[in-house]
């Protein structure tokens, strides 16, 4: 079946502009996660959704970052007033239902964001 | 969640078994061991997970020591396509978040 999809695959923007990154989770998956991976760095957790609510936003690096999820499906990560240090690959993952036994996160291909 | 320690890099000959170790000496009873890998420029791919028993699937085997302080991921017949960064992650199910905490992982280079 279809996996996690993300769009766009690549985004180049100018410093100070706002960007929106989209994630379509696997159908039926109630949990959704955003991570980012800066050049040469490990993967860093940003935010976790269970349904439409976000119980854990602890990884969002600043108030320029926000995310929402509507209808328990698609999620959008928004970065306002982008800075060069925001350049990274932004990865989305989904899982069937966190908290019910073990759950496995399946990752999308990521969006490569470059801030000039 | 418990911290894991992995070697920075390893080499393996094509067709041979790749054995990737992971130390998680501070693991607690409700924490699982997960393995993911990331092939260059792709998202992480789930491989396998376990609690205390050894596990096997179509991709790999996971051997967890009896005291659960370490584990080994085994790729039985490594191919060039198995070249990737392999992450060992310990994750609790008593926390209120399912976030995965990735370390630096082991870069496995499979050579012809």
mmCIF file of C-alpha atoms in Angstrom:
data_model
loop_
_atom_site.group_PDB
_atom_site.id
_atom_site.type_symbol
_atom_site.label_atom_id
_atom_site.label_comp_id
_atom_site.label_asym_id
_atom_site.label_seq_id
_atom_site.Cartn_x
_atom_site.Cartn_y
_atom_site.Cartn_z
ATOM 1 C CA UNK A 1 0.000 0.000 0.000
ATOM 2 C CA UNK A 2 0.942 3.664 -0.126
ATOM 3 C CA UNK A 3 3.507 4.878 2.342
ATOM 4 C CA UNK A 4 3.985 8.265 3.961
ATOM 5 C CA UNK A 5 4.227 10.993 1.374
ATOM 6 C CA UNK A 6 5.663 14.475 1.746
ATOM 7 C CA UNK A 7 5.573 17.538 -0.433
ATOM 8 C CA UNK A 8 7.386 19.318 -1.811
ATOM 9 C CA UNK A 9 10.423 17.066 -2.090
ATOM 10 C CA UNK A 10 12.650 20.126 -2.357
ATOM 11 C CA UNK A 11 12.048 23.724 -1.349
ATOM 12 C CA UNK A 12 14.385 26.652 -1.834
ATOM 13 C CA UNK A 13 13.378 29.882 -0.170
ATOM 14 C CA UNK A 14 14.826 33.213 0.761
ATOM 15 C CA UNK A 15 15.636 34.192 4.300
ATOM 16 C CA UNK A 16 12.636 35.791 5.971
ATOM 17 C CA UNK A 17 9.998 34.029 3.870
ATOM 18 C CA UNK A 18 7.413 31.626 5.316
ATOM 19 C CA UNK A 19 7.250 28.011 4.153
ATOM 20 C CA UNK A 20 4.720 25.208 4.523
ATOM 21 C CA UNK A 21 5.662 21.555 4.389
ATOM 22 C CA UNK A 22 3.024 18.879 3.963
ATOM 23 C CA UNK A 23 2.804 15.306 5.202
ATOM 24 C CA UNK A 24 0.265 12.669 4.164
ATOM 25 C CA UNK A 25 0.460 9.765 6.615
ATOM 26 C CA UNK A 26 -0.385 6.164 5.891
ATOM 27 C CA UNK A 27 -4.157 5.775 5.783
ATOM 28 C CA UNK A 28 -5.567 4.844 9.179
ATOM 29 C CA UNK A 29 -2.486 5.880 11.144
ATOM 30 C CA UNK A 30 -3.539 8.027 14.090
ATOM 31 C CA UNK A 31 -0.077 9.072 15.278
ATOM 32 C CA UNK A 32 2.080 11.455 13.251
ATOM 33 C CA UNK A 33 5.584 12.776 13.940
ATOM 34 C CA UNK A 34 7.815 15.472 12.524
ATOM 35 C CA UNK A 35 11.600 15.259 12.683
ATOM 36 C CA UNK A 36 14.385 17.182 11.038
ATOM 37 C CA UNK A 37 17.911 16.290 9.995
ATOM 38 C CA UNK A 38 20.445 19.025 9.498
ATOM 39 C CA UNK A 39 23.500 18.436 7.305
ATOM 40 C CA UNK A 40 25.787 15.960 9.006
ATOM 41 C CA UNK A 41 23.558 15.789 12.084
ATOM 42 C CA UNK A 42 21.309 13.138 13.514
ATOM 43 C CA UNK A 43 17.548 13.122 13.389
ATOM 44 C CA UNK A 44 15.896 15.532 15.792
ATOM 45 C CA UNK A 45 12.311 15.159 17.029
ATOM 46 C CA UNK A 46 10.062 18.188 16.541
ATOM 47 C CA UNK A 47 6.422 17.380 17.352
ATOM 48 C CA UNK A 48 4.031 14.464 17.822
ATOM 49 C CA UNK A 49 0.322 14.323 16.988
ATOM 50 C CA UNK A 50 -2.222 11.851 18.255
ATOM 51 C CA UNK A 51 -5.276 12.483 16.110
ATOM 52 C CA UNK A 52 -5.537 16.252 15.743
ATOM 53 C CA UNK A 53 -3.968 17.126 19.075
ATOM 54 C CA UNK A 54 -0.264 17.544 19.784
ATOM 55 C CA UNK A 55 0.626 16.135 23.224
ATOM 56 C CA UNK A 56 4.333 16.718 22.660
ATOM 57 C CA UNK A 57 5.646 19.875 21.006
ATOM 58 C CA UNK A 58 8.869 19.833 22.977
ATOM 59 C CA UNK A 59 11.138 19.599 19.954
ATOM 60 C CA UNK A 60 9.971 22.721 18.132
ATOM 61 C CA UNK A 61 13.089 24.925 18.164
ATOM 62 C CA UNK A 62 11.371 28.308 18.312
ATOM 63 C CA UNK A 63 7.993 30.008 18.062
ATOM 64 C CA UNK A 64 8.617 30.454 14.343
ATOM 65 C CA UNK A 65 7.793 26.769 13.993
ATOM 66 C CA UNK A 66 4.223 25.502 14.177
ATOM 67 C CA UNK A 67 2.324 22.484 12.976
ATOM 68 C CA UNK A 68 -1.252 21.455 12.620
ATOM 69 C CA UNK A 69 -3.152 18.376 11.695
ATOM 70 C CA UNK A 70 -6.702 18.384 10.432
ATOM 71 C CA UNK A 71 -9.158 15.535 10.080
ATOM 72 C CA UNK A 72 -6.711 13.235 11.794
ATOM 73 C CA UNK A 73 -4.815 12.884 8.552
ATOM 74 C CA UNK A 74 -2.741 15.476 6.689
ATOM 75 C CA UNK A 75 -0.304 17.609 8.652
ATOM 76 C CA UNK A 76 1.365 20.883 7.774
ATOM 77 C CA UNK A 77 4.591 22.157 9.320
ATOM 78 C CA UNK A 78 4.952 25.916 8.966
ATOM 79 C CA UNK A 79 8.158 27.843 9.434
ATOM 80 C CA UNK A 80 7.766 31.598 9.613
ATOM 81 C CA UNK A 81 10.509 34.102 8.801
ATOM 82 C CA UNK A 82 12.905 31.364 7.760
ATOM 83 C CA UNK A 83 16.546 31.577 8.759
ATOM 84 C CA UNK A 84 19.561 29.896 7.202
ATOM 85 C CA UNK A 85 19.873 27.561 10.184
ATOM 86 C CA UNK A 86 16.440 26.173 9.299
ATOM 87 C CA UNK A 87 17.993 24.490 6.263
ATOM 88 C CA UNK A 88 17.551 20.758 6.781
ATOM 89 C CA UNK A 89 15.625 17.713 5.647
ATOM 90 C CA UNK A 90 12.241 17.633 7.345
ATOM 91 C CA UNK A 91 10.938 14.121 7.847
ATOM 92 C CA UNK A 92 7.448 12.966 8.699
ATOM 93 C CA UNK A 93 6.530 9.593 10.161
ATOM 94 C CA UNK A 94 3.262 7.928 11.081
ATOM 95 C CA UNK A 95 2.265 4.973 13.189
ATOM 96 C CA UNK A 96 -0.918 3.009 13.607
ATOM 97 C CA UNK A 97 -1.859 3.890 17.166
ATOM 98 C CA UNK A 98 0.704 4.815 19.754
ATOM 99 C CA UNK A 99 0.015 3.376 23.154
ATOM 100 C CA UNK A 100 -1.633 0.212 21.956
ATOM 101 C CA UNK A 101 1.066 -2.381 22.274
ATOM 102 C CA UNK A 102 4.177 -1.633 20.276
ATOM 103 C CA UNK A 103 3.837 0.635 17.319
ATOM 104 C CA UNK A 104 6.242 1.172 14.464
ATOM 105 C CA UNK A 105 6.899 4.525 12.855
ATOM 106 C CA UNK A 106 7.116 4.601 9.072
ATOM 107 C CA UNK A 107 8.947 7.513 7.558
ATOM 108 C CA UNK A 108 8.343 9.520 4.428
ATOM 109 C CA UNK A 109 11.092 10.543 1.995
ATOM 110 C CA UNK A 110 11.459 13.997 3.526
ATOM 111 C CA UNK A 111 11.412 17.586 2.279
ATOM 112 C CA UNK A 112 14.795 19.169 1.714
ATOM 113 C CA UNK A 113 14.555 22.835 2.726
ATOM 114 C CA UNK A 114 17.246 25.273 1.667
ATOM 115 C CA UNK A 115 17.138 28.820 2.990
ATOM 116 C CA UNK A 116 19.305 31.215 1.008
ATOM 117 C CA UNK B 1 14.728 6.849 27.343
ATOM 118 C CA UNK B 2 17.972 4.888 27.736
ATOM 119 C CA UNK B 3 21.027 6.006 25.833
ATOM 120 C CA UNK B 4 22.612 3.682 23.293
ATOM 121 C CA UNK B 5 26.213 3.333 22.182
ATOM 122 C CA UNK B 6 27.155 2.078 18.735
ATOM 123 C CA UNK B 7 30.435 1.914 16.815
ATOM 124 C CA UNK B 8 30.803 4.816 14.412
ATOM 125 C CA UNK B 9 31.483 2.665 11.370
ATOM 126 C CA UNK B 10 31.870 -0.916 10.182
ATOM 127 C CA UNK B 11 32.755 -2.701 6.965
ATOM 128 C CA UNK B 12 31.330 -5.965 5.705
ATOM 129 C CA UNK B 13 32.047 -8.067 2.650
ATOM 130 C CA UNK B 14 29.159 -8.618 0.271
ATOM 131 C CA UNK B 15 27.437 -11.942 0.922
ATOM 132 C CA UNK B 16 28.745 -12.214 4.457
ATOM 133 C CA UNK B 17 26.777 -11.641 7.633
ATOM 134 C CA UNK B 18 26.876 -8.143 9.069
ATOM 135 C CA UNK B 19 26.754 -8.034 12.864
ATOM 136 C CA UNK B 20 26.023 -4.598 14.283
ATOM 137 C CA UNK B 21 26.381 -4.227 18.056
ATOM 138 C CA UNK B 22 24.567 -1.845 20.340
ATOM 139 C CA UNK B 23 25.115 -1.175 24.018
ATOM 140 C CA UNK B 24 22.162 -0.044 26.145
ATOM 141 C CA UNK B 25 23.369 -0.777 29.642
ATOM 142 C CA UNK B 26 20.836 1.526 31.345
ATOM 143 C CA UNK B 27 17.780 0.004 29.681
ATOM 144 C CA UNK B 28 14.784 -0.488 31.929
ATOM 145 C CA UNK B 29 12.162 -3.196 31.963
ATOM 146 C CA UNK B 30 9.558 -1.365 29.904
ATOM 147 C CA UNK B 31 11.892 -0.281 27.143
ATOM 148 C CA UNK B 32 12.075 -1.899 23.735
ATOM 149 C CA UNK B 33 15.061 -2.000 21.389
ATOM 150 C CA UNK B 34 14.342 -0.725 17.884
ATOM 151 C CA UNK B 35 16.558 -0.746 14.811
ATOM 152 C CA UNK B 36 16.168 1.600 11.876
ATOM 153 C CA UNK B 37 18.446 2.289 8.946
ATOM 154 C CA UNK B 38 18.840 5.264 6.660
ATOM 155 C CA UNK B 39 20.118 4.818 3.174
ATOM 156 C CA UNK B 40 21.657 7.949 1.710
ATOM 157 C CA UNK B 41 19.098 10.681 0.957
ATOM 158 C CA UNK B 42 16.140 8.568 2.059
ATOM 159 C CA UNK B 43 13.930 8.542 5.143
ATOM 160 C CA UNK B 44 14.709 6.061 7.919
ATOM 161 C CA UNK B 45 13.463 2.536 7.335
ATOM 162 C CA UNK B 46 12.191 0.313 10.141
ATOM 163 C CA UNK B 47 14.064 -2.973 10.445
ATOM 164 C CA UNK B 48 13.087 -4.823 13.608
ATOM 165 C CA UNK B 49 12.365 -4.432 17.306
ATOM 166 C CA UNK B 50 12.315 -6.574 20.427
ATOM 167 C CA UNK B 51 11.872 -6.566 24.186
ATOM 168 C CA UNK B 52 13.840 -9.508 25.550
ATOM 169 C CA UNK B 53 13.442 -12.428 23.172
ATOM 170 C CA UNK B 54 15.416 -12.788 19.985
ATOM 171 C CA UNK B 55 13.469 -11.723 16.920
ATOM 172 C CA UNK B 56 13.736 -12.502 13.227
ATOM 173 C CA UNK B 57 11.978 -11.129 10.182
ATOM 174 C CA UNK B 58 12.592 -11.035 6.454
ATOM 175 C CA UNK B 59 15.208 -8.323 6.814
ATOM 176 C CA UNK B 60 17.257 -9.208 9.860
ATOM 177 C CA UNK B 61 17.629 -10.920 13.204
ATOM 178 C CA UNK B 62 17.865 -9.204 16.559
ATOM 179 C CA UNK B 63 19.778 -10.877 19.358
ATOM 180 C CA UNK B 64 19.276 -9.379 22.836
ATOM 181 C CA UNK B 65 21.490 -10.520 25.695
ATOM 182 C CA UNK B 66 19.851 -12.095 28.704
ATOM 183 C CA UNK B 67 20.542 -9.046 30.884
ATOM 184 C CA UNK B 68 19.216 -6.846 28.035
ATOM 185 C CA UNK B 69 22.185 -4.510 28.312
ATOM 186 C CA UNK B 70 23.261 -5.048 24.740
ATOM 187 C CA UNK B 71 21.958 -6.325 21.430
ATOM 188 C CA UNK B 72 23.186 -7.255 17.982
ATOM 189 C CA UNK B 73 21.479 -6.705 14.660
ATOM 190 C CA UNK B 74 22.362 -9.382 12.141
ATOM 191 C CA UNK B 75 21.967 -9.000 8.390
ATOM 192 C CA UNK B 76 22.539 -12.606 7.305
ATOM 193 C CA UNK B 77 23.747 -12.005 3.752
ATOM 194 C CA UNK B 78 24.725 -8.384 3.275
ATOM 195 C CA UNK B 79 24.363 -6.817 -0.161
ATOM 196 C CA UNK B 80 25.654 -3.521 -1.524
ATOM 197 C CA UNK B 81 22.151 -2.106 -1.015
ATOM 198 C CA UNK B 82 22.521 -2.635 2.732
ATOM 199 C CA UNK B 83 25.106 0.160 2.873
ATOM 200 C CA UNK B 84 23.467 2.660 5.231
ATOM 201 C CA UNK B 85 23.528 4.250 8.659
ATOM 202 C CA UNK B 86 22.013 1.875 11.220
ATOM 203 C CA UNK B 87 20.372 3.294 14.324
ATOM 204 C CA UNK B 88 19.762 1.412 17.549
ATOM 205 C CA UNK B 89 17.054 3.125 19.621
ATOM 206 C CA UNK B 90 15.647 2.303 23.022
ATOM 207 C CA UNK B 91 12.106 3.433 23.564
ATOM 208 C CA UNK B 92 9.798 3.356 26.559
ATOM 209 C CA UNK B 93 6.089 2.703 26.405
ATOM 210 C CA UNK B 94 5.372 4.346 29.714
ATOM 211 C CA UNK B 95 6.090 7.820 28.392
ATOM 212 C CA UNK B 96 3.436 10.072 26.921
ATOM 213 C CA UNK B 97 5.150 10.401 23.598
ATOM 214 C CA UNK B 98 6.299 7.967 20.975
ATOM 215 C CA UNK B 99 9.221 10.072 19.812
ATOM 216 C CA UNK B 100 12.323 8.257 18.675
ATOM 217 C CA UNK B 101 15.645 9.578 19.912
ATOM 218 C CA UNK B 102 18.274 8.943 17.260
ATOM 219 C CA UNK B 103 21.965 8.826 18.063
ATOM 220 C CA UNK B 104 24.748 8.979 15.507
ATOM 221 C CA UNK B 105 24.303 5.348 14.468
ATOM 222 C CA UNK B 106 26.728 2.984 12.761
ATOM 223 C CA UNK B 107 27.684 3.596 9.154
ATOM 224 C CA UNK B 108 27.835 0.171 7.529
ATOM 225 C CA UNK B 109 29.784 -0.048 4.303
ATOM 226 C CA UNK B 110 29.216 -3.269 2.358
ATOM 227 C CA UNK B 111 32.099 -3.888 -0.016
ATOM 228 C CA UNK B 112 32.232 -6.090 -3.139
#
